[in-house]
Amino acid sequence: MNMPRNWIGEQSNVNRDEDEIDLREYWRVISKHRKSIIGLTVAVSLVTLLVVFALTPIYRSTATVLIEAETAKVVSIDEVYELGGAAQREYFQTQFEILKSRDLAEKVVTRLSLKNHPEFDPTRDNARFSLDWRRFVPESFRPEVSSPTELEIQDTIVRDFQSRLTISPVRNSQLVRISFESSDAKLAAEVPNVLAEVYIESDLEARLNMTRKAAGWLTGQLEGLRERQEQSEKVLQEYRDREQLVDVSGVRSLAAKQLDELTQDLAEASKERSKAQSIYQQVLDQARRGESYYESIPAVLEHPLVNRLKEVEAEAELKVYELSKRYGPEHPKMIGAQSELTATKEATQKQVKAVVDRIAREYKLSLANEREIKRALEETKQEVREINRKEYQLGTLSRDVAANRQLYDMFLKRIKETDLSSDLQSPVARIVDPSVVSLIPYKPKKKQILLLATMAGLFIGVMLAFLMEYLDNTFKTTEDVDSILGLPVLGILPQLKSNGKKRKKQSKDEADENYSPDHMFLQAPKSNFAESIRTIRTGVMLSSLDDDHKVVLVTSSVPSEGKSTVSMNLAIALGHLEKVLLIDADMRRPSIVKFLGLPASTPGLSNLVAGSATFEECVQKIEGSDIDFLTSGVVPPNPLELLSSERFKEVLAKLSQKYDRIVIDSAPANAVSDALLLSSQASAVIYVIKADATPHQVALSGVSRLRRVNAHIVGSVLNRVVMPHQN
């Protein structure tokens, strides 16, 4: 079974190196797009720097105010209706909201004459930057805008003032900080102090007005409350007289006790009736069979007199039995004993009948007793219900009297308190730390903004890099080729930066970047590129150990993926070990001829197949190597027809006898069908993929087309891979 290359090593270390592989992949993406990331970060930083230094500095000053938890007792409407004061937490929260109120803001704006302040005057344009489109339109084309009214100006100033104001309670304390921001440092220090003063004055004024209003209202309501109290007491007394109530609670207790006793008696009566009914039912059951069966009833047998008679009857029977052994039936003693036995049985039957009659009487008596107790219980319940009704009505009337009396007493007390507290108003708060002029701007914090903007630019750049990498569906690594196409990778070729000029002294890595890729193997045999070509050559030779790959076809998905470069360098590398012929079979776009600097009219494959030129005329030598080269020749009208001809097969067969290895550079597999026809003549196919350029779907399509014609694809070459030292 053929397993993909690197499969064994990857699987053995998959658990140990999984995180390391992920980190390397992340670093590869970042390194690949590092220039874009750095450029975006620098651009964002520069723009932020320009904007930050153009902003107006803002100063901030703070005053600390202590809000008193307990104030003088002032009557409010809520307190009049017994709604109660707010909880401690709710009280302080209310004061904080009052500090933020529009009413206080308007008073401060008026006291400081902020309408005339340059920073708050809405008729002036104070903004350096504005998104208003009218600023960028010539004045003659701007629409007419009506002048704002006094109310609109006042509203704008107040809203601007509130947006600059910050009220911050100090946790677990009665302190609150009042802060204000302004480009004017003196104004920023003045506003918190003035706001605290206005807040204290407004609270004192409001409480004084409420006290006076409450006192007047309470006086007007007191007379009505007195009349309501007297009326409720009168109704209560009339109800007591009408119902003849003395002590409802005592009567209710007596009735409840009687109800409990009757309930217990009913339970006992029901138990006795049930027991008597059970015995009586036994009597009825035996009566159907006959009176002689009464003696089998347990209650009859357990009766003392019946039990005694049964013993006498047994003694009489024993006496008759003993005399019958000695005397005949006519003997006087036998006659006497028989008479005694008969009398005894009659007495027993009579007593059994009496016991049965008594059982029936006891059952009827217990049943009547149970019914009587039930009737008495219902009467007692009805009596308790009536008592409850009267007690409920009495309680309702009593509560009305108590409520009216309490309300009247409260109003009377509050009137006295209001009169006493009208002159004892204490401030709701006091300033403990007044605000001072700040010498250092509060914002903008230029260093922090610049740092955050730089980090944001870097983060966005990295995210964009990963997004581009995620959306990129091209081949990047050998694992991509292996997993998506299912092809082993014979080797990877690094990306070259050719300039056509050779340096005298250069390192191995420098050689990769300064030679033409088509002659790379000859010009820089010690370069990384040449080492990669040797790796590909080894892969081709190892894949033909069991089956000699005489004809090797090199193709790709689309043009410009480097198949001609791979073909030429692979042929040169094989030429060091074998006799090799390189054929340029891409008759539609021949490129190897251009690499060698030969004219387009040079005889080649098309001339050889057509018979218009000899083999010696068509075959060229590649300078600096031992391999032969067969150009594409004159482009025929229909290259596909030429490649599918029997003449081409014959020519290829003769060439196979003459050379150890033939390398064919074919047209792309997706562009035309030339590669499909040539793959049927080749013993091995190498598929070239351009890294970071060839989409997965395109390569899959080309490989699928080759597999449908049973092409023997021995592996792939990942071309133009950006090596780590090139990043």
XYZ file of C-alpha atoms in Angstrom:
727
model
C 0.000 0.000 0.000
C 1.438 3.389 -1.048
C 1.191 6.011 1.697
C 1.697 9.750 1.154
C 5.124 11.160 1.857
C 5.717 12.476 5.374
C 2.646 10.561 6.573
C 4.531 8.332 8.998
C 6.465 11.165 10.613
C 3.424 13.404 10.897
C 1.240 10.721 12.413
C 3.848 9.668 14.976
C 4.185 13.238 16.259
C 0.622 14.467 15.728
C -0.214 14.640 19.420
C 3.174 15.928 20.541
C 3.678 18.693 17.957
C 0.134 19.747 17.148
C 0.361 23.062 19.004
C 3.825 23.758 17.624
C 2.598 23.161 14.074
C -0.289 25.578 14.642
C 2.032 28.266 15.987
C 4.338 27.872 13.032
C 1.415 28.197 10.670
C 0.291 31.374 12.412
C 3.782 32.786 12.222
C 3.972 31.886 8.546
C 0.783 33.826 7.812
C 1.947 36.852 9.803
C 5.400 36.748 8.231
C 3.911 36.465 4.776
C 1.762 39.565 5.205
C 4.104 41.441 7.534
C 4.602 44.354 5.174
C 0.876 44.941 4.858
C 0.392 44.578 8.614
C 3.200 47.019 9.392
C 1.969 49.436 6.736
C -1.580 49.437 8.079
C -0.326 49.860 11.661
C 1.892 52.792 10.713
C -0.902 54.423 8.709
C -3.378 54.124 11.582
C -0.787 55.465 14.021
C 0.032 58.460 11.822
C -3.620 59.356 11.282
C -4.294 58.981 15.019
C -1.264 61.136 15.813
C -2.481 63.922 13.515
C -6.011 63.785 14.923
C -4.887 63.667 18.575
C -2.591 66.675 18.311
C -5.326 68.633 16.538
C -7.829 68.094 19.362
C -8.559 70.862 21.862
C -7.292 70.072 25.398
C -10.084 69.563 27.924
C -9.682 70.359 31.638
C -11.622 68.686 34.427
C -12.199 69.798 38.016
C -14.041 67.982 40.796
C -15.816 69.095 43.964
C -16.743 66.656 46.749
C -20.105 67.121 48.505
C -21.349 65.409 51.674
C -25.076 64.590 51.595
C -26.614 64.513 55.061
C -28.427 61.281 55.884
C -30.837 62.832 58.430
C -32.453 66.226 57.862
C -34.940 68.280 59.833
C -38.418 66.783 59.962
C -40.354 68.441 57.172
C -43.833 67.312 56.244
C -44.342 66.180 52.684
C -47.482 64.987 50.916
C -46.182 61.392 50.907
C -45.657 61.485 54.664
C -49.157 62.897 55.173
C -50.630 59.780 53.536
C -48.411 57.502 55.621
C -46.392 56.284 52.655
C -43.232 56.566 54.735
C -39.783 57.967 53.862
C -37.473 56.342 51.324
C -34.922 53.801 52.422
C -31.405 55.027 53.005
C -30.138 53.789 49.671
C -33.104 55.150 47.749
C -32.739 58.501 49.499
C -29.138 58.972 48.356
C -29.965 57.762 44.827
C -32.717 60.388 44.700
C -30.259 63.109 45.693
C -27.827 61.992 42.990
C -30.552 62.243 40.358
C -31.517 65.701 41.622
C -27.917 66.818 41.120
C -28.231 65.662 37.487
C -31.607 67.357 36.955
C -32.260 69.884 34.221
C -33.657 72.405 36.699
C -30.329 72.713 38.539
C -28.468 72.817 35.229
C -30.593 75.735 34.008
C -30.020 77.631 37.256
C -26.240 77.175 36.976
C -26.274 78.203 33.300
C -28.183 81.359 34.247
C -26.031 82.196 37.272
C -22.751 81.839 35.312
C -24.152 83.515 32.162
C -22.891 80.653 30.003
C -24.947 81.997 27.120
C -22.240 84.620 26.658
C -19.344 82.193 27.122
C -17.491 81.490 23.830
C -17.455 77.749 24.475
C -21.228 77.484 24.910
C -22.477 80.125 22.488
C -24.314 78.051 19.817
C -24.053 80.875 17.288
C -20.286 80.368 17.122
C -18.562 77.548 15.270
C -16.151 76.105 17.815
C -15.565 72.695 16.245
C -12.321 72.110 14.403
C -13.635 68.969 12.810
C -17.200 68.645 11.676
C -19.058 66.124 9.597
C -21.633 68.708 8.553
C -21.829 68.497 4.754
C -22.679 72.168 4.521
C -19.095 73.051 5.511
C -17.839 71.578 2.244
C -20.458 73.212 -0.002
C -20.004 76.763 -1.365
C -22.034 79.303 0.555
C -24.116 80.176 -2.506
C -25.328 76.549 -2.775
C -26.145 76.042 0.895
C -29.829 75.854 1.868
C -31.207 78.676 3.966
C -31.272 77.956 7.670
C -33.481 79.976 10.020
C -31.935 81.537 13.123
C -32.521 79.605 16.358
C -35.016 80.960 18.883
C -34.162 81.857 22.467
C -35.691 78.614 23.720
C -33.656 76.564 21.235
C -30.464 78.381 22.234
C -31.200 77.808 25.932
C -31.998 74.132 25.299
C -28.774 73.637 23.338
C -26.682 75.265 26.078
C -28.322 73.201 28.840
C -27.877 69.914 26.967
C -24.233 70.761 26.243
C -23.752 71.643 29.916
C -25.279 68.344 31.100
C -23.150 66.343 28.679
C -19.991 67.769 30.315
C -21.237 67.200 33.874
C -20.489 63.968 35.787
C -22.059 62.972 39.129
C -20.161 60.071 40.770
C -21.224 58.695 44.191
C -18.382 57.429 46.377
C -19.081 53.808 47.216
C -20.031 52.997 50.845
C -20.133 56.668 51.861
C -22.352 59.739 51.831
C -19.976 61.588 49.511
C -20.603 62.457 45.898
C -18.143 63.932 43.407
C -19.283 66.620 40.973
C -16.991 66.906 37.935
C -17.141 69.237 34.955
C -15.151 69.278 31.720
C -14.311 72.357 29.697
C -11.579 73.786 27.534
C -11.576 76.703 29.990
C -9.777 75.540 33.153
C -11.292 78.303 35.307
C -14.833 77.499 34.182
C -14.231 73.778 34.822
C -13.298 74.633 38.423
C -16.148 77.117 38.947
C -19.075 74.976 37.764
C -18.880 72.134 40.404
C -18.800 74.652 43.273
C -21.696 76.693 41.883
C -23.742 73.545 41.199
C -23.284 72.348 44.802
C -24.388 75.769 46.126
C -27.441 75.855 43.857
C -28.333 72.303 44.934
C -28.231 73.212 48.642
C -30.204 76.438 48.143
C -32.832 74.734 45.980
C -33.354 71.996 48.555
C -33.827 74.495 51.391
C -36.285 76.538 49.358
C -38.235 73.475 48.227
C -38.550 72.070 51.741
C -39.676 75.400 53.158
C -42.383 75.723 50.508
C -43.543 72.159 51.082
C -43.697 72.732 54.858
C -45.865 75.803 54.458
C -48.107 74.093 51.950
C -48.447 71.008 54.136
C -49.353 73.080 57.203
C -52.147 74.840 55.366
C -53.481 71.619 53.911
C -53.381 69.810 57.284
C -55.363 72.583 58.988
C -58.080 72.358 56.355
C -58.363 68.583 56.693
C -58.409 68.377 60.490
C -62.085 69.331 60.963
C -63.256 66.718 58.460
C -61.204 64.042 60.226
C -62.802 64.921 63.587
C -66.308 64.487 62.163
C -65.362 61.182 60.527
C -64.017 59.847 63.837
C -67.171 60.748 65.767
C -69.408 59.165 63.099
C -67.463 55.864 63.123
C -67.676 55.623 66.961
C -71.438 56.213 66.806
C -71.971 53.426 64.223
C -69.909 51.000 66.357
C -71.982 51.639 69.491
C -75.299 51.259 67.616
C -74.204 47.876 66.275
C -73.300 46.612 69.775
C -76.663 47.694 71.148
C -78.608 46.137 68.253
C -76.851 42.760 68.443
C -76.742 42.795 72.276
C -73.008 42.057 72.243
C -71.148 41.929 75.532
C -68.032 39.831 74.914
C -67.944 38.179 71.486
C -64.538 36.643 72.073
C -65.767 34.745 75.198
C -68.897 33.449 73.464
C -66.805 32.350 70.498
C -64.448 30.437 72.809
C -67.377 28.623 74.512
C -68.941 27.711 71.159
C -65.597 26.494 69.847
C -65.135 24.291 72.931
C -68.633 22.848 72.526
C -67.927 22.222 68.843
C -64.791 20.266 69.724
C -66.638 18.144 72.301
C -69.463 17.317 69.861
C -66.908 16.375 67.229
C -65.280 13.919 69.654
C -68.710 12.517 70.699
C -69.638 12.045 67.040
C -66.450 10.110 66.449
C -67.211 7.801 69.432
C -70.841 7.374 68.370
C -69.824 6.550 64.808
C -67.380 3.984 66.138
C -70.047 2.324 68.379
C -72.635 2.400 65.568
C -70.167 0.803 63.185
C -69.406 -1.952 65.693
C -73.113 -2.592 66.425
C -73.887 -2.543 62.710
C -71.246 -5.189 62.056
C -72.728 -7.530 64.723
C -76.251 -6.826 63.553
C -75.277 -7.650 59.974
C -74.009 -11.056 61.192
C -77.380 -11.666 62.813
C -79.180 -10.826 59.582
C -76.891 -13.107 57.590
C -77.558 -16.075 59.939
C -81.305 -15.329 60.090
C -81.580 -16.167 56.399
C -80.211 -19.649 57.151
C -82.423 -20.188 60.232
C -82.588 -19.325 63.920
C -80.602 -22.433 64.760
C -77.540 -20.767 63.279
C -77.634 -17.840 65.733
C -75.407 -19.806 68.057
C -72.525 -19.545 65.519
C -72.408 -15.741 65.911
C -69.346 -14.792 68.033
C -71.243 -12.070 69.938
C -73.927 -14.635 70.953
C -71.432 -17.284 71.943
C -69.428 -14.792 74.023
C -72.532 -13.775 76.079
C -72.012 -15.077 79.686
C -75.505 -16.514 80.184
C -75.538 -18.266 76.812
C -72.102 -19.594 77.570
C -73.323 -20.915 80.947
C -76.410 -22.537 79.411
C -74.258 -24.225 76.793
C -72.165 -25.724 79.606
C -75.332 -26.986 81.378
C -76.582 -28.423 78.105
C -73.271 -30.222 77.640
C -73.494 -31.680 81.174
C -77.077 -32.887 80.476
C -75.997 -34.533 77.250
C -73.124 -36.239 79.081
C -75.513 -37.488 81.759
C -77.900 -38.919 79.123
C -75.009 -40.582 77.400
C -73.755 -42.252 80.633
C -77.297 -43.436 81.662
C -77.911 -44.842 78.172
C -75.127 -47.306 78.814
C -76.848 -48.666 81.913
C -80.605 -48.183 81.307
C -83.037 -48.412 78.477
C -84.952 -45.486 77.049
C -87.996 -46.276 79.130
C -86.214 -46.246 82.419
C -87.376 -43.469 84.698
C -83.875 -42.107 85.088
C -83.436 -42.001 81.305
C -86.751 -40.255 80.918
C -85.823 -37.752 83.603
C -82.406 -37.100 82.027
C -83.988 -36.596 78.561
C -86.526 -34.177 80.031
C -83.758 -32.223 81.712
C -81.745 -32.078 78.431
C -84.766 -30.870 76.478
C -85.493 -28.166 79.062
C -81.887 -27.060 78.960
C -81.895 -26.745 75.118
C -85.129 -24.759 75.195
C -83.645 -22.422 77.781
C -80.506 -22.000 75.619
C -82.583 -21.234 72.493
C -84.674 -18.753 74.430
C -81.587 -17.006 75.780
C -79.961 -16.926 72.289
C -83.129 -15.305 70.954
C -83.006 -12.743 73.754
C -79.331 -11.926 72.955
C -80.149 -11.502 69.238
C -83.048 -9.161 70.106
C -80.742 -7.146 72.357
C -78.141 -6.847 69.504
C -80.823 -5.399 67.196
C -81.954 -2.926 69.922
C -78.348 -1.820 70.577
C -77.735 -1.237 66.834
C -80.885 0.909 66.493
C -80.001 2.808 69.638
C -76.425 3.534 68.446
C -77.739 4.666 65.042
C -80.225 7.062 66.682
C -77.528 8.353 69.012
C -75.208 9.085 66.053
C -77.921 11.020 64.213
C -78.709 13.084 67.296
C -75.040 14.040 67.762
C -74.789 15.010 64.078
C -77.830 17.272 64.433
C -76.378 18.912 67.536
C -73.032 19.387 65.730
C -74.682 21.150 62.774
C -76.572 23.468 65.142
C -73.330 24.309 66.924
C -71.571 25.011 63.624
C -74.359 27.345 62.570
C -74.068 29.119 65.892
C -70.281 29.530 65.410
C -70.845 30.907 61.903
C -73.253 33.485 63.258
C -70.760 34.465 65.959
C -68.002 34.779 63.329
C -70.200 37.020 61.184
C -70.952 39.311 64.100
C -67.302 39.314 65.152
C -66.201 40.224 61.586
C -68.672 43.105 61.412
C -67.649 44.285 64.867
C -63.962 44.099 63.899
C -64.580 46.097 60.736
C -66.338 48.842 62.626
C -63.651 48.808 65.352
C -60.887 49.135 62.769
C -62.648 52.099 61.183
C -62.802 53.795 64.576
C -59.114 53.065 65.289
C -57.995 54.248 61.837
C -59.972 57.476 62.050
C -58.659 58.137 65.551
C -55.053 57.438 64.471
C -55.362 59.630 61.380
C -56.845 62.457 63.435
C -54.109 62.190 66.101
C -51.404 62.117 63.402
C -52.739 65.215 61.665
C -52.967 67.009 64.983
C -49.403 66.002 65.864
C -48.057 66.987 62.425
C -49.645 70.423 62.647
C -47.797 71.014 65.916
C -44.532 69.642 64.437
C -44.893 71.795 61.344
C -45.293 74.895 63.410
C -42.201 74.007 65.455
C -39.966 72.925 62.531
C -40.729 75.768 60.116
C -37.740 77.689 61.509
C -35.387 74.666 61.907
C -34.399 73.983 58.273
C -30.921 72.432 57.936
C -29.025 72.088 54.615
C -29.255 68.768 52.763
C -25.538 68.797 51.938
C -22.290 70.681 52.361
C -19.142 71.064 50.319
C -16.230 69.221 51.922
C -13.694 69.616 49.097
C -14.243 72.493 46.655
C -12.943 72.222 43.114
C -9.744 74.020 42.071
C -8.298 75.052 38.727
C -6.564 72.141 37.003
C -3.194 72.825 35.357
C -2.980 69.543 33.398
C -5.530 68.693 30.658
C -7.805 65.769 31.481
C -8.073 64.697 27.867
C -7.161 63.783 25.238
C -4.715 61.275 26.701
C -2.455 61.358 23.695
C -0.080 58.564 24.644
C -2.866 56.158 25.548
C -4.866 56.958 22.430
C -1.803 56.548 20.219
C -0.893 53.265 21.912
C -4.447 51.912 21.619
C -4.666 53.019 17.988
C -1.352 51.319 17.219
C -2.491 48.108 18.900
C -5.844 48.310 17.107
C -4.109 48.839 13.766
C -1.820 45.901 14.460
C -4.739 43.718 15.507
C -6.806 44.673 12.456
C -3.809 44.049 10.209
C -3.276 40.585 11.679
C -6.986 39.768 11.426
C -7.071 40.918 7.805
C -4.007 38.795 7.094
C -5.701 35.715 8.532
C -8.907 36.574 6.654
C -7.006 36.827 3.373
C -5.255 33.570 4.185
C -8.591 31.908 4.969
C -10.141 33.128 1.707
C -7.049 32.043 -0.217
C -7.799 28.579 -1.637
C -4.421 28.062 -3.304
C -1.785 25.445 -2.491
C 0.799 26.562 0.040
C 2.380 23.447 1.535
C 3.073 19.866 0.575
C 0.364 18.817 3.041
C -2.185 20.718 0.929
C -1.130 18.827 -2.193
C -1.146 15.508 -0.393
C -4.542 15.944 1.291
C -6.418 17.631 -1.565
C -4.991 15.954 -4.687
C -3.807 12.711 -3.113
C -0.452 13.022 -4.911
C 2.983 12.513 -3.365
C 5.186 15.589 -3.576
C 8.473 14.832 -5.380
C 9.947 18.148 -4.301
C 9.435 21.870 -3.831
C 11.137 24.649 -5.797
C 11.826 28.000 -4.142
C 10.634 31.332 -5.492
C 13.412 32.993 -7.563
C 14.082 36.650 -8.206
C 15.980 36.522 -11.463
C 17.724 39.596 -12.842
C 19.682 37.922 -15.625
C 23.098 38.936 -14.155
C 25.615 36.702 -12.433
C 27.632 37.883 -9.434
C 31.235 36.856 -8.893
C 30.893 36.031 -5.178
C 27.605 34.986 -3.667
C 26.209 32.612 -1.127
C 23.952 29.662 -1.820
C 20.833 31.689 -0.951
C 21.999 34.621 -3.084
C 22.456 32.275 -6.027
C 18.800 31.336 -5.827
C 17.821 34.940 -6.362
C 20.162 36.058 -9.159
C 20.062 33.429 -11.940
C 17.510 32.727 -14.638
C 15.301 29.831 -13.475
C 15.495 27.923 -16.788
C 19.305 27.537 -16.506
C 19.430 27.460 -12.718
C 20.726 23.913 -12.438
C 23.630 24.709 -14.767
C 24.437 28.177 -13.507
C 24.209 27.488 -9.765
C 24.642 23.750 -9.161
C 25.124 24.295 -5.400
C 22.057 26.439 -4.880
C 18.909 25.429 -2.987
C 17.083 25.349 -6.300
C 19.560 22.816 -7.714
C 19.213 20.691 -4.570
C 15.442 20.683 -5.019
C 15.841 19.575 -8.664
C 18.076 16.716 -7.511
C 15.376 15.714 -5.001
C 12.810 15.628 -7.814
C 15.224 13.607 -9.976
C 15.693 11.094 -7.143
C 11.929 10.806 -6.721
C 11.440 10.103 -10.428
C 14.170 7.485 -10.478
C 12.972 5.774 -7.298
C 9.427 5.613 -8.623
C 10.682 3.618 -11.635
C 12.529 0.829 -9.802
C 9.937 -1.785 -10.775
C 8.747 -0.111 -13.972
C 11.245 1.917 -15.996
C 9.745 5.343 -16.687
C 11.167 5.850 -20.127
C 8.996 8.811 -21.106
C 8.342 11.449 -18.427
C 5.603 13.989 -19.162
C 5.600 17.323 -17.305
C 2.345 19.294 -17.233
C 0.369 21.690 -15.048
C -3.155 23.028 -14.615
C -2.837 26.376 -16.407
C -0.029 28.339 -18.116
C 2.705 30.183 -16.177
C 3.007 27.615 -13.378
C 6.650 26.782 -14.181
C 6.274 23.433 -15.954
C 8.812 24.418 -18.656
C 11.329 25.423 -15.961
C 10.805 22.103 -14.198
C 11.073 20.190 -17.463
C 14.327 21.812 -18.529
C 16.091 21.651 -15.151
C 14.899 18.067 -14.536
C 16.195 17.021 -17.963
C 19.577 18.646 -17.258
C 19.751 16.900 -13.860
C 18.869 13.529 -15.405
C 21.439 14.200 -18.123
C 24.213 13.927 -15.557
C 23.273 10.270 -15.066
C 21.628 9.179 -18.336
C 21.285 10.011 -21.945
C 18.300 12.347 -21.985
C 16.188 14.040 -24.643
C 14.067 17.091 -23.787
C 11.019 17.600 -26.037
C 9.030 20.828 -26.138
C 5.542 19.461 -26.937
C 3.713 22.672 -26.016
C 3.160 23.637 -29.636
C 0.659 26.371 -28.851
C 2.926 28.362 -26.531
C 6.498 27.039 -26.812
C 8.738 28.540 -24.154
C 11.935 26.434 -24.004
C 12.976 27.806 -27.406
C 12.896 31.273 -25.891
C 14.905 30.084 -22.886
C 17.672 28.828 -25.231
C 17.539 31.893 -27.448
C 16.690 29.923 -30.629
C 14.576 31.375 -33.441
C 10.939 30.302 -33.630
C 11.522 28.802 -37.095
C 14.005 26.227 -35.757
C 12.947 22.737 -36.992
C 11.581 20.563 -34.254
C 8.933 17.996 -33.279
C 6.317 19.067 -35.824
C 8.896 18.938 -38.648
C 10.181 15.539 -37.527
C 6.685 14.032 -37.353
C 5.717 15.569 -40.689
C 8.956 14.296 -42.281
C 10.003 17.749 -43.497
C 13.304 17.591 -41.570
C 15.716 14.934 -40.409
C 16.474 14.002 -36.829
C 19.908 15.651 -37.019
C 18.324 18.909 -38.221
C 15.731 18.956 -35.447
C 17.771 17.958 -32.391
C 19.728 20.730 -30.627
C 22.342 20.619 -27.908
C 21.807 22.595 -24.682
C 24.984 24.549 -24.004
C 26.798 23.422 -20.899
C 25.005 20.058 -20.672
C 24.978 16.628 -22.278
C 21.285 16.483 -23.090
C 19.610 16.867 -26.461
C 16.696 19.186 -27.060
C 13.859 18.810 -29.555
C 11.968 22.063 -30.080
C 8.286 22.207 -30.904
C 9.092 23.251 -34.452
C 6.741 25.087 -36.729
C 3.328 25.408 -35.078
C 0.906 23.165 -37.074
C -2.700 24.209 -37.822
C -4.020 21.473 -35.504
C -1.457 20.373 -32.876
C -3.912 17.903 -31.325
C -4.248 16.001 -34.601
C -0.467 15.815 -34.943
C 0.028 14.442 -31.410
C -2.705 11.831 -31.892
C -1.290 10.569 -35.188
C 0.363 7.191 -35.666
C 3.411 8.972 -37.083
C 3.985 10.687 -33.726
C 3.818 7.349 -31.916
C 6.385 5.894 -34.272
C 8.714 8.858 -33.809
C 8.385 8.628 -30.026
C 9.083 4.883 -30.133
C 12.270 5.424 -32.154
C 13.424 8.145 -29.807
C 12.797 5.852 -26.826
C 15.207 3.346 -28.317
C 17.843 6.006 -28.829
C 17.678 7.657 -25.360
C 17.620 6.380 -21.793
C 15.035 8.987 -20.731
C 12.748 11.378 -22.576
C 11.328 14.430 -20.796
C 8.329 16.037 -22.526
C 7.169 19.564 -21.751
C 3.427 19.490 -22.474
C 0.658 22.061 -22.659
C -1.442 22.623 -19.467
C -3.984 19.892 -18.752
C -6.938 22.266 -18.287
C -6.196 24.500 -21.284
C -6.195 21.896 -24.089
C -6.263 18.117 -24.479
C -2.610 17.804 -25.616
C -1.458 16.611 -22.212
C -4.216 13.973 -22.117
C -3.036 12.493 -25.432
C 0.640 12.636 -24.469
C -0.049 10.995 -21.081
C -1.241 7.880 -22.901
C 2.219 7.672 -24.567
C 4.166 8.542 -21.401
C 5.108 6.084 -18.701
C 5.131 8.751 -15.980
C 3.456 12.136 -15.462
C 4.741 14.923 -13.192
C 2.162 17.547 -12.210
C 3.509 21.058 -11.513
C 1.604 23.317 -9.101
C 2.414 26.971 -8.492
C 2.358 27.766 -4.781
C 0.049 30.578 -3.624
C -1.389 30.821 -7.146
C -3.082 27.616 -8.290
C -6.607 27.221 -6.810
C -7.617 23.844 -5.439
C -10.502 23.449 -7.883
C -8.300 24.124 -10.930
C -5.682 21.559 -9.892
C -8.360 19.001 -9.009
C -9.899 19.466 -12.446
C -6.561 18.915 -14.233
C -5.657 15.841 -12.164
C -9.157 14.401 -12.668
C -8.850 14.790 -16.447
C -5.525 12.930 -16.427
C -6.855 10.171 -14.197
C -9.865 9.648 -16.445
C -7.462 8.678 -19.264
C -5.517 6.404 -16.857
C -2.439 8.619 -16.813
C 0.312 7.360 -14.491
C 0.900 10.397 -12.258
C 3.990 9.588 -10.200
C 3.933 12.798 -8.209
C 3.748 16.555 -8.130
C 6.134 19.496 -7.828
C 5.214 22.516 -5.723
C 6.832 25.423 -7.559
C 7.710 28.987 -6.503
C 7.440 28.400 -2.763
C 8.476 31.413 -0.662
C 11.188 30.130 1.671
C 11.562 31.460 5.240
C 14.761 33.391 4.423
C 12.918 35.159 1.593
C 10.226 36.590 3.877
